Tab-separated table of N, CA and C and ligand atoms in Angstrom:
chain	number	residue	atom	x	y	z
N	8	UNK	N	0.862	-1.195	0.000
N	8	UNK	CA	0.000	0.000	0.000
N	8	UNK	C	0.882	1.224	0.000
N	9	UNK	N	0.377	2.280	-0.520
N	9	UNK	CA	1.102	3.461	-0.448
N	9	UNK	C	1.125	4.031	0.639
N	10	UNK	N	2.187	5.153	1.123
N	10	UNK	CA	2.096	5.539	2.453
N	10	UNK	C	1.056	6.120	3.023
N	11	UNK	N	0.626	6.804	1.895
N	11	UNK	CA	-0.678	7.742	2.667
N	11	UNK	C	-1.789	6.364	2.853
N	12	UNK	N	-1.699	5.799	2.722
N	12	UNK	CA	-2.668	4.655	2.904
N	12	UNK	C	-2.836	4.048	4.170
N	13	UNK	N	-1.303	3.716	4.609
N	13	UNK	CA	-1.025	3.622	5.742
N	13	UNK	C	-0.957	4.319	6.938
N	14	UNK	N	-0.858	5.419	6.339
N	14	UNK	CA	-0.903	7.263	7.531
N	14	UNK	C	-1.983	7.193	7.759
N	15	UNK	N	-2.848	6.826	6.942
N	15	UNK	CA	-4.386	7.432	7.447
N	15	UNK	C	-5.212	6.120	8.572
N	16	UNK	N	-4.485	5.031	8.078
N	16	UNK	CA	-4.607	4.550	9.656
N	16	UNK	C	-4.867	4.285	11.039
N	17	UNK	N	-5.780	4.881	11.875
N	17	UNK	CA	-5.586	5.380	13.113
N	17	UNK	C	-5.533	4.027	13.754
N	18	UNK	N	-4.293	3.500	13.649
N	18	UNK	CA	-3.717	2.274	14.693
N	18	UNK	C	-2.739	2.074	14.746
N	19	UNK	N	-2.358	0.913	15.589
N	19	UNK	CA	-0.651	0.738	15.467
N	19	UNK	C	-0.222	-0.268	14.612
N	20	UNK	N	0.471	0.226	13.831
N	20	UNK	CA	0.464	-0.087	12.260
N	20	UNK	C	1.789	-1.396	12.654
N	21	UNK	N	2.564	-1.386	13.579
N	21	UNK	CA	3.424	-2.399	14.002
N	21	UNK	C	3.078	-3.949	14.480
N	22	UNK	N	2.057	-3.287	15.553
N	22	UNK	CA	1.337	-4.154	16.451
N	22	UNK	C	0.452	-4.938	15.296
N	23	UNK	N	-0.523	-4.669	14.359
N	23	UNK	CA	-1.115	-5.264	13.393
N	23	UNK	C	-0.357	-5.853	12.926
N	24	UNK	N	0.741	-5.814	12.079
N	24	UNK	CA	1.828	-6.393	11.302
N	24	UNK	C	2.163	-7.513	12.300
N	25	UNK	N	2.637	-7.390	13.461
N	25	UNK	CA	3.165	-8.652	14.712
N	25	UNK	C	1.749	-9.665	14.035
N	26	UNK	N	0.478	-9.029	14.936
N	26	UNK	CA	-0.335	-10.114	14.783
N	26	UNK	C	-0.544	-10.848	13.263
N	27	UNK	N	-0.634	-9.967	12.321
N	27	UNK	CA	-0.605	-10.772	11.262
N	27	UNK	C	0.711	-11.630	10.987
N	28	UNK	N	1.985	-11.779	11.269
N	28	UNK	CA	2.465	-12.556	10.694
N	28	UNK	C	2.451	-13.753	11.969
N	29	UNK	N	2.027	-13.799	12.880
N	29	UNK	CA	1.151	-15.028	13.662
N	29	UNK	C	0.356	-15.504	13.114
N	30	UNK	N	-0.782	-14.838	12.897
N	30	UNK	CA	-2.014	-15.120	11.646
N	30	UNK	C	-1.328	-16.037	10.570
N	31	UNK	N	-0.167	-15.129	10.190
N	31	UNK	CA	0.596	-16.580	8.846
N	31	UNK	C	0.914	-17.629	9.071
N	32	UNK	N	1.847	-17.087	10.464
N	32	UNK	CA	2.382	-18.546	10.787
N	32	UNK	C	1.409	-20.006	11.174
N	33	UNK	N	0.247	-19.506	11.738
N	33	UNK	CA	-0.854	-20.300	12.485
N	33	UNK	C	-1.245	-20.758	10.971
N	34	UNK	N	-1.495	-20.257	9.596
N	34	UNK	CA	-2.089	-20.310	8.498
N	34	UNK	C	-1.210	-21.653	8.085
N	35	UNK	N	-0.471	-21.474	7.989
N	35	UNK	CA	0.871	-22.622	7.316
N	35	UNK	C	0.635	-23.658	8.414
N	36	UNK	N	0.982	-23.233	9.720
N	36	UNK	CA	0.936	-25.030	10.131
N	36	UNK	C	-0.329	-25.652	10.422
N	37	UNK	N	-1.838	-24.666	10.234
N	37	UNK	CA	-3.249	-25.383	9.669
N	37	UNK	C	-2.953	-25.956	8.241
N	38	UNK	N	-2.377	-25.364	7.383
N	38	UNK	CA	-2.295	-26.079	6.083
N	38	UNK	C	-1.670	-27.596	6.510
N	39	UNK	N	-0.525	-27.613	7.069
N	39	UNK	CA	0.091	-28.829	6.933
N	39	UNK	C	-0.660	-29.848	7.728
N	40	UNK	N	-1.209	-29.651	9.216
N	40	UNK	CA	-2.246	-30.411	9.727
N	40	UNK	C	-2.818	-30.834	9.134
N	41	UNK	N	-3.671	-30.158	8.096
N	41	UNK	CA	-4.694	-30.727	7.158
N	41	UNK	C	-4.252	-31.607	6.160
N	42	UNK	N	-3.230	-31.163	5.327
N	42	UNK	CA	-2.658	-31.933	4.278
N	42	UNK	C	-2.602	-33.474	4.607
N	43	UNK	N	-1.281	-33.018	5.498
N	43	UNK	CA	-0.608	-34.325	6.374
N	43	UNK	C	-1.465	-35.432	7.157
N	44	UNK	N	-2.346	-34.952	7.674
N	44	UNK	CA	-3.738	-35.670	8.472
N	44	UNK	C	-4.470	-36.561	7.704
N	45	UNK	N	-5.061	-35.707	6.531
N	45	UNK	CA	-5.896	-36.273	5.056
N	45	UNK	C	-5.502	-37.433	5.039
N	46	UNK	N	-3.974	-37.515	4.305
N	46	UNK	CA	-3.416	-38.622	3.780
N	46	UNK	C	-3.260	-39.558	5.100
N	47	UNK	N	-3.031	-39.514	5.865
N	47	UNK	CA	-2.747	-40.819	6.879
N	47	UNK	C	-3.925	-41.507	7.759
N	48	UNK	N	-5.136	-40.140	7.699
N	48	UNK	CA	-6.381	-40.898	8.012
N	48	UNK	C	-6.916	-42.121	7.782
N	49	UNK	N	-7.456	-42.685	9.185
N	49	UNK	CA	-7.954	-43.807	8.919
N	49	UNK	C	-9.601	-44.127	9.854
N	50	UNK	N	-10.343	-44.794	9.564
N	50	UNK	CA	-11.207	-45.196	10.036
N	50	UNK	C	-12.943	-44.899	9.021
N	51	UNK	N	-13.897	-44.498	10.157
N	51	UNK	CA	-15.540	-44.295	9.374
N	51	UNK	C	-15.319	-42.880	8.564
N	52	UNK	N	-16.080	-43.054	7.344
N	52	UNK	CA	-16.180	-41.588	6.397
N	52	UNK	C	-15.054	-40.997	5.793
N	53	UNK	N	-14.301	-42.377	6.128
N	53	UNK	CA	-12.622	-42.240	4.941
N	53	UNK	C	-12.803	-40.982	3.702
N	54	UNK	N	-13.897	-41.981	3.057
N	54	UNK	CA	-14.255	-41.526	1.682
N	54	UNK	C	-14.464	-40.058	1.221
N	55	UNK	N	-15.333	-39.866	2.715
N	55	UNK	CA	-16.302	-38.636	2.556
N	55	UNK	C	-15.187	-37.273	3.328
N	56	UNK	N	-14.631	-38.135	4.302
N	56	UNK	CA	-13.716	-36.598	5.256
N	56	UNK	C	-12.950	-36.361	4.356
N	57	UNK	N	-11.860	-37.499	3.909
N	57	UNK	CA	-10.445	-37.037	3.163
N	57	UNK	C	-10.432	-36.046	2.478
N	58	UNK	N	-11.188	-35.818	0.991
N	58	UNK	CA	-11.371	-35.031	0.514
N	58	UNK	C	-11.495	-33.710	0.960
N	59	UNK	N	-12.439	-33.113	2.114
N	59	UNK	CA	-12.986	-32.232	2.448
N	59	UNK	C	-11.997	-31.734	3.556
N	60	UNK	N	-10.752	-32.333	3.813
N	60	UNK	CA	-9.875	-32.415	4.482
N	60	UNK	C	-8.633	-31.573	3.552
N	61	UNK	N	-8.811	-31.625	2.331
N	61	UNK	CA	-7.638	-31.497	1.727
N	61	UNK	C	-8.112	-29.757	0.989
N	62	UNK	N	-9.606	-29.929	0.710
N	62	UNK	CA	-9.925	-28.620	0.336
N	62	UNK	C	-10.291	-27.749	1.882
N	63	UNK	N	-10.543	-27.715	2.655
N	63	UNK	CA	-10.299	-26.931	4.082
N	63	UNK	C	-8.579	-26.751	3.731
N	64	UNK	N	-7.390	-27.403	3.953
N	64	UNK	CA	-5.706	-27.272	3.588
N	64	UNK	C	-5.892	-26.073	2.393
N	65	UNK	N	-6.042	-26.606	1.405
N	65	UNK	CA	-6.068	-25.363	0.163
N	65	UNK	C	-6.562	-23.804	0.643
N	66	UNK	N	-8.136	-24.111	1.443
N	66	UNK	CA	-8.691	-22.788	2.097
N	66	UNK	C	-7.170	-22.081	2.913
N	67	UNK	N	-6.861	-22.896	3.777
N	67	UNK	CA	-5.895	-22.273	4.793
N	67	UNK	C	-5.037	-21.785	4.076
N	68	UNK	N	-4.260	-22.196	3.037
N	68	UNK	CA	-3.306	-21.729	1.802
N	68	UNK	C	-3.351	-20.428	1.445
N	69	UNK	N	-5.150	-20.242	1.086
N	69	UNK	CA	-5.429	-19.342	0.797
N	69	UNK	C	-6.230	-18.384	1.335
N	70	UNK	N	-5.857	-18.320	2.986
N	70	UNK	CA	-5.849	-17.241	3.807
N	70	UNK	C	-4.568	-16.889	3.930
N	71	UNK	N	-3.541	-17.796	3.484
N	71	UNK	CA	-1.992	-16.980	3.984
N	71	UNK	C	-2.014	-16.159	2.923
N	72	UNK	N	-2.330	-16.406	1.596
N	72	UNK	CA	-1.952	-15.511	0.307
N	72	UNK	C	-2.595	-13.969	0.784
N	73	UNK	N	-3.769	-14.144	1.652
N	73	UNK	CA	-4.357	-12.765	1.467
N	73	UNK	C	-3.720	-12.532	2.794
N	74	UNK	N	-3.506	-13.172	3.755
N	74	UNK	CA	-2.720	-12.495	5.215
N	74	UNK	C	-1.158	-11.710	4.678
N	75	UNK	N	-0.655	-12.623	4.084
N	75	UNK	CA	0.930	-12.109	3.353
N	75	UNK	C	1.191	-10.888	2.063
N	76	UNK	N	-0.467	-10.954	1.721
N	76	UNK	CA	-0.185	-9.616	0.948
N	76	UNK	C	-0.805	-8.382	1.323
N	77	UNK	N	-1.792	-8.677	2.700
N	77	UNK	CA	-1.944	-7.643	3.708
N	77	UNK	C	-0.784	-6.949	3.966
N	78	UNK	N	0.444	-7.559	4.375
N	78	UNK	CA	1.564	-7.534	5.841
N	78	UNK	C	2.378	-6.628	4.699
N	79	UNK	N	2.390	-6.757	3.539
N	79	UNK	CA	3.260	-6.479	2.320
N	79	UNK	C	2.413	-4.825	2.071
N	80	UNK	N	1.277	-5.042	2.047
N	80	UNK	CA	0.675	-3.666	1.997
N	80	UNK	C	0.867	-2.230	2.949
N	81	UNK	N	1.008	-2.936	3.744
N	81	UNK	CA	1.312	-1.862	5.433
N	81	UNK	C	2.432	-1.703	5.413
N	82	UNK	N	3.082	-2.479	4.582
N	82	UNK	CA	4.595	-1.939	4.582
N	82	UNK	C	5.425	-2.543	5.428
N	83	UNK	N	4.733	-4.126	6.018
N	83	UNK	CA	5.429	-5.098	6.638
N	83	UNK	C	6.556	-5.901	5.809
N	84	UNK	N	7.221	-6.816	6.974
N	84	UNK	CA	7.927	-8.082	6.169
N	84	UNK	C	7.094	-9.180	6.852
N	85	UNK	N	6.871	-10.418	5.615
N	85	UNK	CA	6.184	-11.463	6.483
N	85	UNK	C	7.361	-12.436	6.602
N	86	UNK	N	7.078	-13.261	7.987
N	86	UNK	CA	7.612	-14.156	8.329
N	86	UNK	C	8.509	-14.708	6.943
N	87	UNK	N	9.873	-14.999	7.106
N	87	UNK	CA	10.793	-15.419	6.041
N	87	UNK	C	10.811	-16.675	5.978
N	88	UNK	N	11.062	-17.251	7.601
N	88	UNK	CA	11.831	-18.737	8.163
N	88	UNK	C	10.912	-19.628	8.004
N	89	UNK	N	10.560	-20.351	7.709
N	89	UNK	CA	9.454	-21.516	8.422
N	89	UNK	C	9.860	-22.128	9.659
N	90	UNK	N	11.595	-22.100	10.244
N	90	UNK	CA	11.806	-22.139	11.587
N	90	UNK	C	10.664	-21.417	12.301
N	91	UNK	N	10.591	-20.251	12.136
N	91	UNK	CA	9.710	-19.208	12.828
N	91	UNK	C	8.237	-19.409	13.463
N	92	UNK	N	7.838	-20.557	12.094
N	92	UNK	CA	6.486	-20.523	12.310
N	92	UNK	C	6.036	-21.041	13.646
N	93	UNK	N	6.181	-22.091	14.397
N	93	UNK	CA	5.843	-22.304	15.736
N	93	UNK	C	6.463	-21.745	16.827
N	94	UNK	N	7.461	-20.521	16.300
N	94	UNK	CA	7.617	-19.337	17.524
N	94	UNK	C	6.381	-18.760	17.623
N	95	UNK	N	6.070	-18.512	16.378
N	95	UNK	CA	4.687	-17.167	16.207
N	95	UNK	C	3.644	-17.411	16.516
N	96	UNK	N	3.640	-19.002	16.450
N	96	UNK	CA	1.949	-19.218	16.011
N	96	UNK	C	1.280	-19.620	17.297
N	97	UNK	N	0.113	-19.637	18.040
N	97	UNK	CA	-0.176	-19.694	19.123
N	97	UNK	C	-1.095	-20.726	19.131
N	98	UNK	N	-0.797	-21.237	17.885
N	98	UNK	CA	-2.023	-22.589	18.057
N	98	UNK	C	-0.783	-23.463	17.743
N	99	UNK	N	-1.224	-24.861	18.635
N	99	UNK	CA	-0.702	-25.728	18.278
N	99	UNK	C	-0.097	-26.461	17.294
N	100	UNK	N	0.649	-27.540	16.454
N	100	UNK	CA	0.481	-27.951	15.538
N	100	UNK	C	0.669	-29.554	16.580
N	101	UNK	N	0.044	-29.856	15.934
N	101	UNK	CA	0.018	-31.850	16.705
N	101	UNK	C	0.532	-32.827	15.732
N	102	UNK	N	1.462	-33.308	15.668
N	102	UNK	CA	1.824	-34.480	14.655
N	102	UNK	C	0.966	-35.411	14.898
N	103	UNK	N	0.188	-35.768	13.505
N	103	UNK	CA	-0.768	-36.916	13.991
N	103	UNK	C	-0.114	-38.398	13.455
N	104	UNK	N	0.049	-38.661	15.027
N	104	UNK	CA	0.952	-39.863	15.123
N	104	UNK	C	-0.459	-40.900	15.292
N	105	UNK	N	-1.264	-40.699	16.091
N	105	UNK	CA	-2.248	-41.502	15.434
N	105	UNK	C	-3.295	-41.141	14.277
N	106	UNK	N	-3.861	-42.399	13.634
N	106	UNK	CA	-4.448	-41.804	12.315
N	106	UNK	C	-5.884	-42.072	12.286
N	107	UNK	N	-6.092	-42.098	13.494
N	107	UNK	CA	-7.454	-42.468	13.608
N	107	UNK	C	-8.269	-41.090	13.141
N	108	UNK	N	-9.691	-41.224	12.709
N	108	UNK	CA	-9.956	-40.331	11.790
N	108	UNK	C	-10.370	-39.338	13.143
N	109	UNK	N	-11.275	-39.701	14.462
N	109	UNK	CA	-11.649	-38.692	15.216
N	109	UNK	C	-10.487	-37.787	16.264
N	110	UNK	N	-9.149	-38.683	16.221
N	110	UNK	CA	-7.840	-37.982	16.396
N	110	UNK	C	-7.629	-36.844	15.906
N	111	UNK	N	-7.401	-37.357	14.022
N	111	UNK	CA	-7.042	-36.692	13.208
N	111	UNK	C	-7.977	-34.718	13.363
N	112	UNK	N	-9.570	-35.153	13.333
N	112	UNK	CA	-10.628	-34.194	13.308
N	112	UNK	C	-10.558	-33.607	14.535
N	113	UNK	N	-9.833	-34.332	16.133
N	113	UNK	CA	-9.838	-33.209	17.159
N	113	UNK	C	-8.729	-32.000	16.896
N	114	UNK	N	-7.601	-32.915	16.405
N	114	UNK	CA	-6.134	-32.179	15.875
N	114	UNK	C	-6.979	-30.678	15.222
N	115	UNK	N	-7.473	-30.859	14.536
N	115	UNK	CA	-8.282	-29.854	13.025
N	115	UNK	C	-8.952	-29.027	14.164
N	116	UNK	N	-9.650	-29.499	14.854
N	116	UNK	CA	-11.045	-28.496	15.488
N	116	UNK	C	-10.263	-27.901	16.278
N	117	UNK	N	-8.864	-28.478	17.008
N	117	UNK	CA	-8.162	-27.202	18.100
N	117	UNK	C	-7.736	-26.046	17.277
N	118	UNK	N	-7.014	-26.530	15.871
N	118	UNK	CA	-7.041	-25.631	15.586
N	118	UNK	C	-8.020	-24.575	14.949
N	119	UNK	N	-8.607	-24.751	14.574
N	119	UNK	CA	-9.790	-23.597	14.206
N	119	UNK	C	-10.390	-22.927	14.445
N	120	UNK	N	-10.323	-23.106	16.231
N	120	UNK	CA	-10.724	-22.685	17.377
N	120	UNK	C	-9.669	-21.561	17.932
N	121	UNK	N	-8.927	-22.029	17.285
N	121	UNK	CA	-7.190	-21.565	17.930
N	121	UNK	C	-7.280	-19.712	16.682
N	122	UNK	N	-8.099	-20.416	15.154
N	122	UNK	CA	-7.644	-19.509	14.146
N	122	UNK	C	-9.163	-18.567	14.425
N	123	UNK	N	-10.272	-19.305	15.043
N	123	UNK	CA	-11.247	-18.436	15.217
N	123	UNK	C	-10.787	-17.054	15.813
N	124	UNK	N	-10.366	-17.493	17.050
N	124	UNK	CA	-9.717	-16.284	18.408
N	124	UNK	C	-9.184	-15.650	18.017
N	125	UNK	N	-7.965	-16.175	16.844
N	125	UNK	CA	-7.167	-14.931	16.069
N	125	UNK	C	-7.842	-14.075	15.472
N	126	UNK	N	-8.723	-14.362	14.546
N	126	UNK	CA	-9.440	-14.015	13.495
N	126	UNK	C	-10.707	-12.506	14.570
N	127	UNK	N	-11.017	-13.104	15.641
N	127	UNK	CA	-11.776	-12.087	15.899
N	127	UNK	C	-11.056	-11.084	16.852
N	128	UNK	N	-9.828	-11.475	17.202
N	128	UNK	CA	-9.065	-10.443	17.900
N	128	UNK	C	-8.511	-9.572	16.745
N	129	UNK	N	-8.104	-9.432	15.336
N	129	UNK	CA	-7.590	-8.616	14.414
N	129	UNK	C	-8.865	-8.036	13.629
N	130	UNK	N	-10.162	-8.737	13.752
N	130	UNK	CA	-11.531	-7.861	13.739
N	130	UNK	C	-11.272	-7.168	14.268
N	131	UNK	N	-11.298	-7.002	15.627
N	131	UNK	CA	-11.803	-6.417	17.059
N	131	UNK	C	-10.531	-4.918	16.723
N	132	UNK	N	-9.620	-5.364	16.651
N	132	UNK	CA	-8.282	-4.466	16.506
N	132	UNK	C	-8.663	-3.422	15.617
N	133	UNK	N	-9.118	-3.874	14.343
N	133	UNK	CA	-9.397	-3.128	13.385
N	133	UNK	C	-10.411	-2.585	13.073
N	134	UNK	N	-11.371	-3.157	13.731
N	134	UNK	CA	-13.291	-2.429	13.775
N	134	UNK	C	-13.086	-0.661	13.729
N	135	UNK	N	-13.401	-0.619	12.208
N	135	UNK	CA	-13.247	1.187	12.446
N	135	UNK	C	-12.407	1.763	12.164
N	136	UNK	N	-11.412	1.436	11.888
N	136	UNK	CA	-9.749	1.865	12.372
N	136	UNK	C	-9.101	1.517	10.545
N	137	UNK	N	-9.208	0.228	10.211
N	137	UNK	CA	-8.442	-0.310	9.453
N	137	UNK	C	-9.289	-1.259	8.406
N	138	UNK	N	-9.932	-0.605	7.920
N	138	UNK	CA	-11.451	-0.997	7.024
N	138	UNK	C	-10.919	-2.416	6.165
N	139	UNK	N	-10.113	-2.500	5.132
N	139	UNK	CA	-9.275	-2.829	4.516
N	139	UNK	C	-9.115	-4.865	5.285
N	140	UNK	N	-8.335	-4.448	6.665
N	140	UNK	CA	-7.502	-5.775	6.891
N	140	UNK	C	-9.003	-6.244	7.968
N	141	UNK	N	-9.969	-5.332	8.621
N	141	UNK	CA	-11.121	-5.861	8.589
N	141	UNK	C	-11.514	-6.955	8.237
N	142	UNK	N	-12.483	-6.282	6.869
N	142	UNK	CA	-12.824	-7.135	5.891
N	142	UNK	C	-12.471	-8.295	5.694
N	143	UNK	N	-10.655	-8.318	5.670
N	143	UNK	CA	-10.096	-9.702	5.647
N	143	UNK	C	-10.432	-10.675	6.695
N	144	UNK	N	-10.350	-10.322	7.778
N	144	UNK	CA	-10.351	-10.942	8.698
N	144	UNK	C	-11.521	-11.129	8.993
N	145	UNK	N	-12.862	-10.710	8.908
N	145	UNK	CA	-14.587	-11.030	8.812
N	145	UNK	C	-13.887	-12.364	7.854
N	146	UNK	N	-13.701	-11.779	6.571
N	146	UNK	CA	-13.976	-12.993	5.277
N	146	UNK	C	-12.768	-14.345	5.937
N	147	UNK	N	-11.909	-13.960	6.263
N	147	UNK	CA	-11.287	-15.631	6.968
N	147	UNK	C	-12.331	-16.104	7.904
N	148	UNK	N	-12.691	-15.336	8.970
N	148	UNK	CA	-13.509	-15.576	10.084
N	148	UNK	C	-14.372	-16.414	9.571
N	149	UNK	N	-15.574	-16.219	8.675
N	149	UNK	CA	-16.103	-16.837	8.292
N	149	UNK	C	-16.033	-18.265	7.874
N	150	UNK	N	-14.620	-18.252	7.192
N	150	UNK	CA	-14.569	-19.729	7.102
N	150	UNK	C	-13.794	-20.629	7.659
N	151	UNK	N	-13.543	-20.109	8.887
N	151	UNK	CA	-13.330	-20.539	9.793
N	151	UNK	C	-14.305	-21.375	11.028
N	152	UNK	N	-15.433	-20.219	10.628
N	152	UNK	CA	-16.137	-20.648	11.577
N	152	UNK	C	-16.816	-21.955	10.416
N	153	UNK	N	-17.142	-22.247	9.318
N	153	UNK	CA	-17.582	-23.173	8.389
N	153	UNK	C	-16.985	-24.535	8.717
N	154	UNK	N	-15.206	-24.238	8.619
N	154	UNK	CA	-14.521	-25.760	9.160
N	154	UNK	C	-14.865	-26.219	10.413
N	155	UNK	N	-14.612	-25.365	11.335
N	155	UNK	CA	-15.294	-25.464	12.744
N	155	UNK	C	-16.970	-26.356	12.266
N	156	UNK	N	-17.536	-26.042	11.852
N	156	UNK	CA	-19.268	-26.491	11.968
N	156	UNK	C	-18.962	-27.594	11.184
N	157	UNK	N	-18.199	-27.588	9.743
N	157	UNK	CA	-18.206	-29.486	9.247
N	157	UNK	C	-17.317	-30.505	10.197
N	158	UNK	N	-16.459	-29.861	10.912
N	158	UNK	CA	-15.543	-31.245	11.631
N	158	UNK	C	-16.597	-31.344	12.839
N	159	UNK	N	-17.181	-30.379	13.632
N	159	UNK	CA	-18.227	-30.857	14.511
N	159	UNK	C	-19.246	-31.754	14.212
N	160	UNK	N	-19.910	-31.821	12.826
N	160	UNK	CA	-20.719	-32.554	12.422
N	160	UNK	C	-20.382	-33.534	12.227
N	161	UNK	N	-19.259	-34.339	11.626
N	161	UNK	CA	-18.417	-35.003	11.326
N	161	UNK	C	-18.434	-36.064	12.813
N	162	UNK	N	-18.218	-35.205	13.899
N	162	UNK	CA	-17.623	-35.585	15.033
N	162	UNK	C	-18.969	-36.283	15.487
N	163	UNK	N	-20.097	-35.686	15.706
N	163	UNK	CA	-21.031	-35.931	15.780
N	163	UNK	C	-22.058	-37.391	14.851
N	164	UNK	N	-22.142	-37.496	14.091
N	164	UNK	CA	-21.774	-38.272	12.950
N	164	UNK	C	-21.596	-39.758	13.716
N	165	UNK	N	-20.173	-39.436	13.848
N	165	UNK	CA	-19.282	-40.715	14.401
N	165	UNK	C	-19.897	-41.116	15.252
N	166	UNK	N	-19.838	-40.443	16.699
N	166	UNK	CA	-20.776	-40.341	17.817
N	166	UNK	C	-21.860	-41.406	17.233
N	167	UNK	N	-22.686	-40.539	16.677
N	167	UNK	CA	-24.020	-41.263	16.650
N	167	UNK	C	-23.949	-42.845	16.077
N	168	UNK	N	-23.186	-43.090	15.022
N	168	UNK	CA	-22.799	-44.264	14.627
N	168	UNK	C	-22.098	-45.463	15.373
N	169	UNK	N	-21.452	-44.839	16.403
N	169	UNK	CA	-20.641	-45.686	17.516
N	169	UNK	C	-22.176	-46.301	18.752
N	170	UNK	N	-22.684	-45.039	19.052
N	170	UNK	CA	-24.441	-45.163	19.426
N	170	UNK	C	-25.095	-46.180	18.771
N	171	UNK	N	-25.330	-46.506	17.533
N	171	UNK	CA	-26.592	-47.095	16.910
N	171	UNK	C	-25.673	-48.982	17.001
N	172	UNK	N	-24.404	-48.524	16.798
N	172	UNK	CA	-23.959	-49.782	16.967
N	172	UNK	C	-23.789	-50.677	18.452
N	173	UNK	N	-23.669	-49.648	19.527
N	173	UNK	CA	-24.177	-50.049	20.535
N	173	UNK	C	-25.222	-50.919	20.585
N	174	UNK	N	-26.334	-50.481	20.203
N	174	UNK	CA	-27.948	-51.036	20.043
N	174	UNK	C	-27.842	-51.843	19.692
N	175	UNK	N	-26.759	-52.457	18.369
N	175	UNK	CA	-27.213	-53.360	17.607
N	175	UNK	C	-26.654	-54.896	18.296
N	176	UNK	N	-25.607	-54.343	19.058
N	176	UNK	CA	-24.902	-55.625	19.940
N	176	UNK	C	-25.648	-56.342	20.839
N	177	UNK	N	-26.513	-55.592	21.908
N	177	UNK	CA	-27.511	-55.650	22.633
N	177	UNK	C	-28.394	-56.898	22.173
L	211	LIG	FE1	-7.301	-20.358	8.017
L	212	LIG	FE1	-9.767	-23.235	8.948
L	213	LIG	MG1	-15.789	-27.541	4.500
């Protein structure tokens, strides 16, 4: 962005930049959770999660593209290292050493929960102030809160299926 873009601002144009390149870093190691998870999953709704597992990864991809050309606009640097990324990032990343599929889907839901909080604390920052990285952060928010509602259902799902099979032993 041009300077006057940034002057007109009324925030701390530093402090935003910090949180967003957390925002990145948290962005990248949701991508790899997801990626990495997909493929080693195992158990009910193989068929049906994997997939929807790998396009949620792509989504996260493509919240870093618009977080990293935010940080570039303000006249930031984004995160260089990928060392870096689990200095910055305040959500977990979990190696999923087991591959069980409702493992795999708690791994996913901490984080999203983890990217929700971000997502409405750089709202909250910017409500008013910073119209622009707003917006962004409503439009991630949103689909954030979307992954959040399919891995709950998902979770739920299972639940109920582990339930009906109960019954059927009986
Ligand atoms: Fe994301
Ligand atoms: Fe997400
Ligand atoms: Mg989805």
């Amino acid at each position: 962005m041009g300077k006057y873009g940034v002057d007109i601002l009324n925030i701390d144009v530093k402090k935003l930049i910090q949180m967003l390149n957390e925002a990145l870093s948290e962005e990248w190691l949701a991508y790899y959770q997801y990626w990495i998870g997909a493929r080693l999953m195992e158990g009910p709704m193989r068929s049906e999660i994997e997939p929807e597992l790998l396009i949620h990864a792509d989504q996260e991809l493509n919240h870093a593209v618009l977080v990293v050309n935010r940080i570039i606009q303000l006249g930031g640097t984004p995160v260089l290292n990928p060392s870096d990324w689990p200095k910055l990032s305040r959500c977990d990343y979990d190696p999923p050493e087991d591959p069980y599929v409702e493992v795999i889907l708690n791994q996913n839901l901490k984080g999203e929960r983890c990217a929700i909080q971000r997502y409405k604390e750089i709202a909250d920052f910017t409500s008013g102030k910073d119209h622009t990285t707003h917006q962004m952060a409503t439009t991630i928010l949103n689909e954030e809160l979307e992954h959040e509602q399919d891995i709950e259902d998902w979770l739920t799902d299972i639940d109920r299926m582990k339930e009906d099979l109960k019954k059927i032993r009986v």
